[in-house]
GROMACS .gro file of C-alpha atoms in nm:
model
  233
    1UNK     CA    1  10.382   8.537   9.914
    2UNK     CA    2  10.778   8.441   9.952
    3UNK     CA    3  10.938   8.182   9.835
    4UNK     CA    4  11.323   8.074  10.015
    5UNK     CA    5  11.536   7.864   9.973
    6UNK     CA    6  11.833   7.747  10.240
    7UNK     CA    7  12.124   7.498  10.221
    8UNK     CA    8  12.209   7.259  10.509
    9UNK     CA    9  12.499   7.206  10.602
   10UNK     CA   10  12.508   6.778  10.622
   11UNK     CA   11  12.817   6.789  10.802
   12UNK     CA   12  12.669   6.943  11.123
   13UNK     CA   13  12.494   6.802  11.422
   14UNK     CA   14  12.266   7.010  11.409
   15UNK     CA   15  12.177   6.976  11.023
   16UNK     CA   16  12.133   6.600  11.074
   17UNK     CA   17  11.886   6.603  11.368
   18UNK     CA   18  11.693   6.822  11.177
   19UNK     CA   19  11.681   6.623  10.905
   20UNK     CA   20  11.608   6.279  11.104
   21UNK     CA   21  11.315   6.442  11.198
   22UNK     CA   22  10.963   6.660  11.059
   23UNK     CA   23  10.860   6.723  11.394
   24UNK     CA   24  11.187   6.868  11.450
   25UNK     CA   25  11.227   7.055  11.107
   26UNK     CA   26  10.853   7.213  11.137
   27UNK     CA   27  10.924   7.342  11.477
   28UNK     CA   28  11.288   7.569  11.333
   29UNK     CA   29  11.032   7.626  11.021
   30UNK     CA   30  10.793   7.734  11.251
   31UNK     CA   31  11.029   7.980  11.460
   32UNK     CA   32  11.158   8.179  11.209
   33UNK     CA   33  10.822   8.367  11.226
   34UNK     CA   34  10.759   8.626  11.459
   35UNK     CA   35  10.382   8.601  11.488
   36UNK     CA   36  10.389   8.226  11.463
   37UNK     CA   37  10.365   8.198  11.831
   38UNK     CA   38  10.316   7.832  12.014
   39UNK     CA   39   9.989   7.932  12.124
   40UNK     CA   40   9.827   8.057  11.783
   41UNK     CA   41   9.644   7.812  11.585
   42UNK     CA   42   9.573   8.039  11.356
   43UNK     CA   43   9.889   8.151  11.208
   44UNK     CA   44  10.009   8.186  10.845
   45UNK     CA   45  10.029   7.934  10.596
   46UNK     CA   46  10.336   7.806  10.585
   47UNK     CA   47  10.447   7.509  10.337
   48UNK     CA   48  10.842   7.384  10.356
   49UNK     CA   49  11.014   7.069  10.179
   50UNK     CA   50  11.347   6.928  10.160
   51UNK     CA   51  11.556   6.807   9.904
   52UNK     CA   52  11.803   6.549   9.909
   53UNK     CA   53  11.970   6.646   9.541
   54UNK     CA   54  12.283   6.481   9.676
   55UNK     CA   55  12.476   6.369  10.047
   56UNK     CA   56  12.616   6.763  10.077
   57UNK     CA   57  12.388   6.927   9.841
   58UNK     CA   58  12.037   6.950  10.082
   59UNK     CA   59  11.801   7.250  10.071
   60UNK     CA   60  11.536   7.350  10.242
   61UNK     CA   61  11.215   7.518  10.029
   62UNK     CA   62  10.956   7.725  10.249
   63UNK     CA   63  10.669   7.891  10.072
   64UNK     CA   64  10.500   8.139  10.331
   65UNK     CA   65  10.279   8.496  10.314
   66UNK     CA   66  10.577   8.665  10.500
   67UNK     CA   67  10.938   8.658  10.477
   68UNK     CA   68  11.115   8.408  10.709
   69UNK     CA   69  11.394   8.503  10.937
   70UNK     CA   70  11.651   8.194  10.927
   71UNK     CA   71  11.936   8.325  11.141
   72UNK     CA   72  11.897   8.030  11.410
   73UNK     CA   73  11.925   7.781  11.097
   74UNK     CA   74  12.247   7.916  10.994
   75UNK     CA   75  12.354   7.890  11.335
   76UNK     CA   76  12.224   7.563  11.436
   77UNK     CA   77  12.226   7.339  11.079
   78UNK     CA   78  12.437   7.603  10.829
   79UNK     CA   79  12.761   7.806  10.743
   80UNK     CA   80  12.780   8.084  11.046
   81UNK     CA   81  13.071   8.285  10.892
   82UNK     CA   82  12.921   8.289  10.541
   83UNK     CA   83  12.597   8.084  10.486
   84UNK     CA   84  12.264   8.287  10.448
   85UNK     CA   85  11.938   8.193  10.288
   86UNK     CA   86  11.747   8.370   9.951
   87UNK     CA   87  11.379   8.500   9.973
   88UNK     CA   88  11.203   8.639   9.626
   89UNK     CA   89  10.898   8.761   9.604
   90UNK     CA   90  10.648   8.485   9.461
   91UNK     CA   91  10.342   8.680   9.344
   92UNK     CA   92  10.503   8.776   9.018
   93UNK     CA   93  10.595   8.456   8.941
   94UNK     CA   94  10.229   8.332   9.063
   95UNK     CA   95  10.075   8.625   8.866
   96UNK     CA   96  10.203   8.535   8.535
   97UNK     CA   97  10.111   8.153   8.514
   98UNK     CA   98   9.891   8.075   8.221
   99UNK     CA   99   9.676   7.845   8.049
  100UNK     CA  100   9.887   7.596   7.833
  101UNK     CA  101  10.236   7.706   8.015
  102UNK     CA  102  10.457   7.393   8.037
  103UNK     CA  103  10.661   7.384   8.319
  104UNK     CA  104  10.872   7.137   8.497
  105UNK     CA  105  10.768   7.015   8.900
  106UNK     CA  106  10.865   6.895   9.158
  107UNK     CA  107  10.647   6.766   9.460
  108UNK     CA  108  10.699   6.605   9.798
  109UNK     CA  109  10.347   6.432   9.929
  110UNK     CA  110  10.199   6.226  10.176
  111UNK     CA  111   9.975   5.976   9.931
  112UNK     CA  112   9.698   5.834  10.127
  113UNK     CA  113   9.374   5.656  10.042
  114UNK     CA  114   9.055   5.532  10.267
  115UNK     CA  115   8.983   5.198  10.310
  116UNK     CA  116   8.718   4.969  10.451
  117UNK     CA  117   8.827   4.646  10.550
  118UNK     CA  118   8.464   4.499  10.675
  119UNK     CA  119   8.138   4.642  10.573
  120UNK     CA  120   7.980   4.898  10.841
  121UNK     CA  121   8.359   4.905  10.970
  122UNK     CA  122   8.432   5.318  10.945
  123UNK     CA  123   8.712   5.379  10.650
  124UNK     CA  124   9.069   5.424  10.725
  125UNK     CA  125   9.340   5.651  10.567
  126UNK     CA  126   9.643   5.384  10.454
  127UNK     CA  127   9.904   5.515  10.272
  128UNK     CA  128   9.993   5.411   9.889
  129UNK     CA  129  10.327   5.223   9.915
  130UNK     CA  130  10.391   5.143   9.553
  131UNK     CA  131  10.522   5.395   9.303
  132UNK     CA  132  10.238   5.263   9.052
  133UNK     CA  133   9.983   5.392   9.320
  134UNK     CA  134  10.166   5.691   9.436
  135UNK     CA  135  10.192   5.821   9.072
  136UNK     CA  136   9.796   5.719   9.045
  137UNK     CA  137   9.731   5.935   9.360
  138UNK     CA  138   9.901   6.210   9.180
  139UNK     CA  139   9.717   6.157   8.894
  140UNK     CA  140   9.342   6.161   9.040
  141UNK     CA  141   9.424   6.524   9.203
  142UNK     CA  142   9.623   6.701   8.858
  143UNK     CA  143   9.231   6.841   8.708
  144UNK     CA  144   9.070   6.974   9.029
  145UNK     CA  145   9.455   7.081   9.087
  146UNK     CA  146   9.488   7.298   8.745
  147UNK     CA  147   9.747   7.142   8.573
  148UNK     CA  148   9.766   6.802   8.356
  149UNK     CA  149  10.072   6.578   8.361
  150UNK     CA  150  10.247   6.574   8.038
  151UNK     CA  151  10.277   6.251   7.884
  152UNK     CA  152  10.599   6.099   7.702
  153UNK     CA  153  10.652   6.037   7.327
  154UNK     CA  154  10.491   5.702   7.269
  155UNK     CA  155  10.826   5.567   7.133
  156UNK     CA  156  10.982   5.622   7.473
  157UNK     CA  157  10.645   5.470   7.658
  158UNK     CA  158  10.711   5.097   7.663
  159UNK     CA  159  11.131   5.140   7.820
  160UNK     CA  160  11.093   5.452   8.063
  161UNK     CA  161  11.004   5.372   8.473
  162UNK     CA  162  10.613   5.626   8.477
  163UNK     CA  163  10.464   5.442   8.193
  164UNK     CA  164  10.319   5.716   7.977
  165UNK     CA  165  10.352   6.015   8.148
  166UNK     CA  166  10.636   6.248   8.268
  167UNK     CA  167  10.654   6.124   8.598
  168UNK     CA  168  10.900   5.960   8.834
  169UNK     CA  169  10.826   5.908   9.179
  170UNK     CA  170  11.175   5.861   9.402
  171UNK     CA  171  11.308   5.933   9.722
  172UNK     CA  172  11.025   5.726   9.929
  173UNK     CA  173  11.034   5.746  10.239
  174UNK     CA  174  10.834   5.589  10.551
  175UNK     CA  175  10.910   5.840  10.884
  176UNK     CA  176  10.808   5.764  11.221
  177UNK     CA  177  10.802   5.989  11.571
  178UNK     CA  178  10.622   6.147  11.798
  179UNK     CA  179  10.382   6.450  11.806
  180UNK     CA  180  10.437   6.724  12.033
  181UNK     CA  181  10.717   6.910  12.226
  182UNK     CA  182  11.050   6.714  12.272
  183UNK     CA  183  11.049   6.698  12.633
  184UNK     CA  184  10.679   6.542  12.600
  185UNK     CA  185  10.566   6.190  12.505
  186UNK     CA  186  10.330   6.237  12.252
  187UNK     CA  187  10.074   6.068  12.029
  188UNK     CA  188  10.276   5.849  11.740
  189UNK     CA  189  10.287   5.958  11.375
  190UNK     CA  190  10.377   5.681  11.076
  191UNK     CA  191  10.419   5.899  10.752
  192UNK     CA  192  10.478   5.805  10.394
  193UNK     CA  193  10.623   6.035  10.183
  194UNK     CA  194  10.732   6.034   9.809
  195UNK     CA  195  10.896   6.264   9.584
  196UNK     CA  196  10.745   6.324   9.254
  197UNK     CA  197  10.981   6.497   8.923
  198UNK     CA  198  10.756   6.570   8.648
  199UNK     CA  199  10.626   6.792   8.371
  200UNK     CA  200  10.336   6.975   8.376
  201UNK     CA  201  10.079   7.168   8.117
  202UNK     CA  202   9.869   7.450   8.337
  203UNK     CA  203   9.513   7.386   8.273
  204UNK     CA  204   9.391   7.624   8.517
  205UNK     CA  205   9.655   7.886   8.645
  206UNK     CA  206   9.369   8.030   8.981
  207UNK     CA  207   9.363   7.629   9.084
  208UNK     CA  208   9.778   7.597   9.027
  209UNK     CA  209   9.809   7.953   9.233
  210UNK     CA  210   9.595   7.750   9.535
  211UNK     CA  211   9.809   7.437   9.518
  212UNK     CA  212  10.177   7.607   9.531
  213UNK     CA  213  10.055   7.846   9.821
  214UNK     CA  214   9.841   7.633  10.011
  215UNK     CA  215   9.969   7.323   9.949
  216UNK     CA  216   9.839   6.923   9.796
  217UNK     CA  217   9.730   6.616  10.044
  218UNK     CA  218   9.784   6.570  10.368
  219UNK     CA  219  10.096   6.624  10.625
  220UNK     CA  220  10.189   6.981  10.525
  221UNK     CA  221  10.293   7.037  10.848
  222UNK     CA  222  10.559   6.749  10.866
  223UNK     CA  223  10.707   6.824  10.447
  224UNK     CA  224  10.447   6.746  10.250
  225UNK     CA  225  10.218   6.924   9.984
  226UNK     CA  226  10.518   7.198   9.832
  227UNK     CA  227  10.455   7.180   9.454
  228UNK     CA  228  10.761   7.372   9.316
  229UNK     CA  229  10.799   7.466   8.889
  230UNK     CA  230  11.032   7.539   8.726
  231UNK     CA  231  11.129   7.671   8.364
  232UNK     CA  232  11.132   7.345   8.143
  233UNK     CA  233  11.456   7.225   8.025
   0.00000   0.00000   0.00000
C-alpha cells in the first residue's frame, strides 16, 4: 500500500474546479492509475480526501495498493515549474500498529443512518446533520473498527465542544452534483460530509489495518472513509 500526499495550488482554475467538485476530483484521482481504466469495475482500491488546513494550504491524501502518477495534477491544479507530490510506502507503518498505541486521527465521512418514516414503508439512508449525531455515528463504528476514542480529563468535560471524548467534528459540508461523465446528465447525488480530529487508543491493530486501506461508511468514491493517524502530540 502507498500513501501520497499533494498540495493544490488554490490560486488556479484548475485547483478550484476540482475542488467545487467530488465527481470531478475522483475522476483526476482516478486517472493517475494506469490500470484504472473507465471500463474496469474492478480496479484497485483507491481511498483520497482533502484538507482544507487553511485558504492556500489544501492537500490532497490518496491511500491506494499502487503508486499514483500525479503529473496531470501538477499541471492542471499545482506548481508546474516546481510542485511535485510525496508517496511512502504504507505497509511499515501499517505493520507496526499495536494494541494500546495512542495515536492522533483524522477522518473525512459520509454519516448516514436508515430510517422508516411509516411502518411497512422500506427504510431510507438520511444523513446525520448535527455534530452531536455525526460524532455518535463515529462512535457506534470505533469497536468493530479496532480502535476506541480517547476520552478527555473529566475536568475539561463540562467546557470543551465533544463532550467527553477527544473528538471535534468541523468542516461540514453538504455537496451536490451529478453522477457520471461531464458531458452527460446524470443521476443527482446530495452528500454530507464531516471532518472528524480526534485521538485514538488501537484496540485491534488487523481491524485498524482494514479501515485505513479500505476505508469507513459510505461515499469513498466522492472523499469519504480516509482515516489518517498520526504520532500524538
Amino acid at each position: 500500500m502507498h500513501l501520497t500526499r499533494f498540495r493544490l495550488n488554490t490560486a488556479r482554475g484548475g485547483a478550484r474546479k476540482l475542488l467545487s467538485s467530488p465527481r470531478s476530483m475522483h475522476a483526476a484521482v482516478m486517472s493517475s492509475f494506469a490500470d484504472a481504466l473507465p471500463s474496469h469495475t474492478d480496479g484497485p482500491r483507491v481511498l483520497w480526501r482533502v484538507d482544507r488546513n487553511a485558504r492556500a494550504e489544501v492537500f490532497l491524501y490518496v491511500v491506494s495498493p499502487t503508486a499514483p502518477d500525479l503529473t496531470h495534477l501538477v499541471e492542471q491544479a499545482g506548481w508546474p515549474t516546481s510542485g511535485t507530490w510525496q508517496t511512502y510506502d504504507y505497509t511499515p507503518f501499517l505493520t507496526r500498529l499495536a494494541k494500546g498505541g495512542t495515536w492522533a486521527f483524522r477522518l473525512t465521512a459520509n454519516p448516514v443512518h436508515s430510517i422508516r418514516r411509516k411502518d411497512g414503508e422500506p427504510t431510507k439512508t438520511t444523513a446525520h446533520v448535527t455534530p452531536r449525531h455525526q460524532m455518535g455515528w463515529l462512535l457506534k463504528r470505533q469497536e468493530t473498527a479496532g480502535f476506541r476514542v480517547l476520552e478527555k480529563p473529566p475536568e475539561e468535560r463540562r467546557l470543551a465542544e465533544g463532550g467527553e471524548y477527544e473528538l471535534i467534528v468541523h468542516n461540514r459540508q453538504n455537496h451536490a452534483f451529478t453522477k457520471g461523465p461531464a458531458d452527460r446528465r446524470g443521476a443527482p447525488v446530495s452528500l454530507v460530509t464531516a471532518t472528524f480530529d480526534g485521538r485514538l487508543e488501537v484496540t485491534d491493530p488487523d481491524a485498524l489495518r482494514r479501515v485505513l486501506t479500505t476505508g469507513l461508511g459510505r461515499a469513498k468514491a466522492y472523499g469519504c472513509g480516509l482515516m489518517t493517524l498520526a504520532p500524538v502530540g
